[in-house]
Phi, psi and omega in degrees: 000130182278142177292147179278134178273117182287349181263017180292134181294151176300156179275129176278140174227155179217137178237132176223164172231157178204171178240140178289141180286321175232155181298129177275136171256183183302318180295318178300317182294320179294321177297314179300315180300312182295317178298315182295315181299315180299311181298315184295320178296319179295333186247014178054043178255134173239170179158199184213139177238120178255141180226131173247122187296137172280164183238121179300318184299315182268000181061025176275148179261152178289159181236147176241148164223133182227139171244126179245139178235141176156205178294133186301313181298317180297316180294318180295322176295318178297318179298319177300319177297318179296319178302329182266354183292126184286359174277346183244151167219165180053047178284126183231124174283120183265319183193152169213160181173199180223148169220168191289320185229151174296140175264320184255086186286342176242144175294133182225155177230127182253151178228155176299152185304323184296339179254003187305318184297332178289338188242003182300333180277351180279127178300131180107348178289145183205174172256120185301323181298325176294318180295315180297319178300315179297315183294325177298328180282330183277343168095007176295164179311139181283345184301311178300324180293327178296320176300311182297315181298317182293321178296313183294319182287339178283342184296000000 
């Protein structure tokens, strides 16, 4: 077991929301998950991506909210890339800051409850309430969790 370094810099986090440019289907979401997971593992980025499905009938578009954790420069570069990604529109930076420890140690992808059964077999699927409960115990600032909770509860 390696000793913990007490001089480790705080973890930078960034939260944004966006709207999908075209309706995502199950295949689009799986591709996004795999691309994101690969990039994040290579760049030591952790976080959570929440998705609320758009509806063809009502012509509503799906919405994303993402919290990214990691090196500040890397996260800021990734956010710039996301702003330019043609799968997103209306990208809005909601908050950024630092906290002492990572809350989301594994890359995760969230879906609205009504679609959960379709994605339970996909690695990275989780229940947001379980994650929030865990994060409340680990002690990062509650402000990022409030953003995630409000997004998730509106779905």
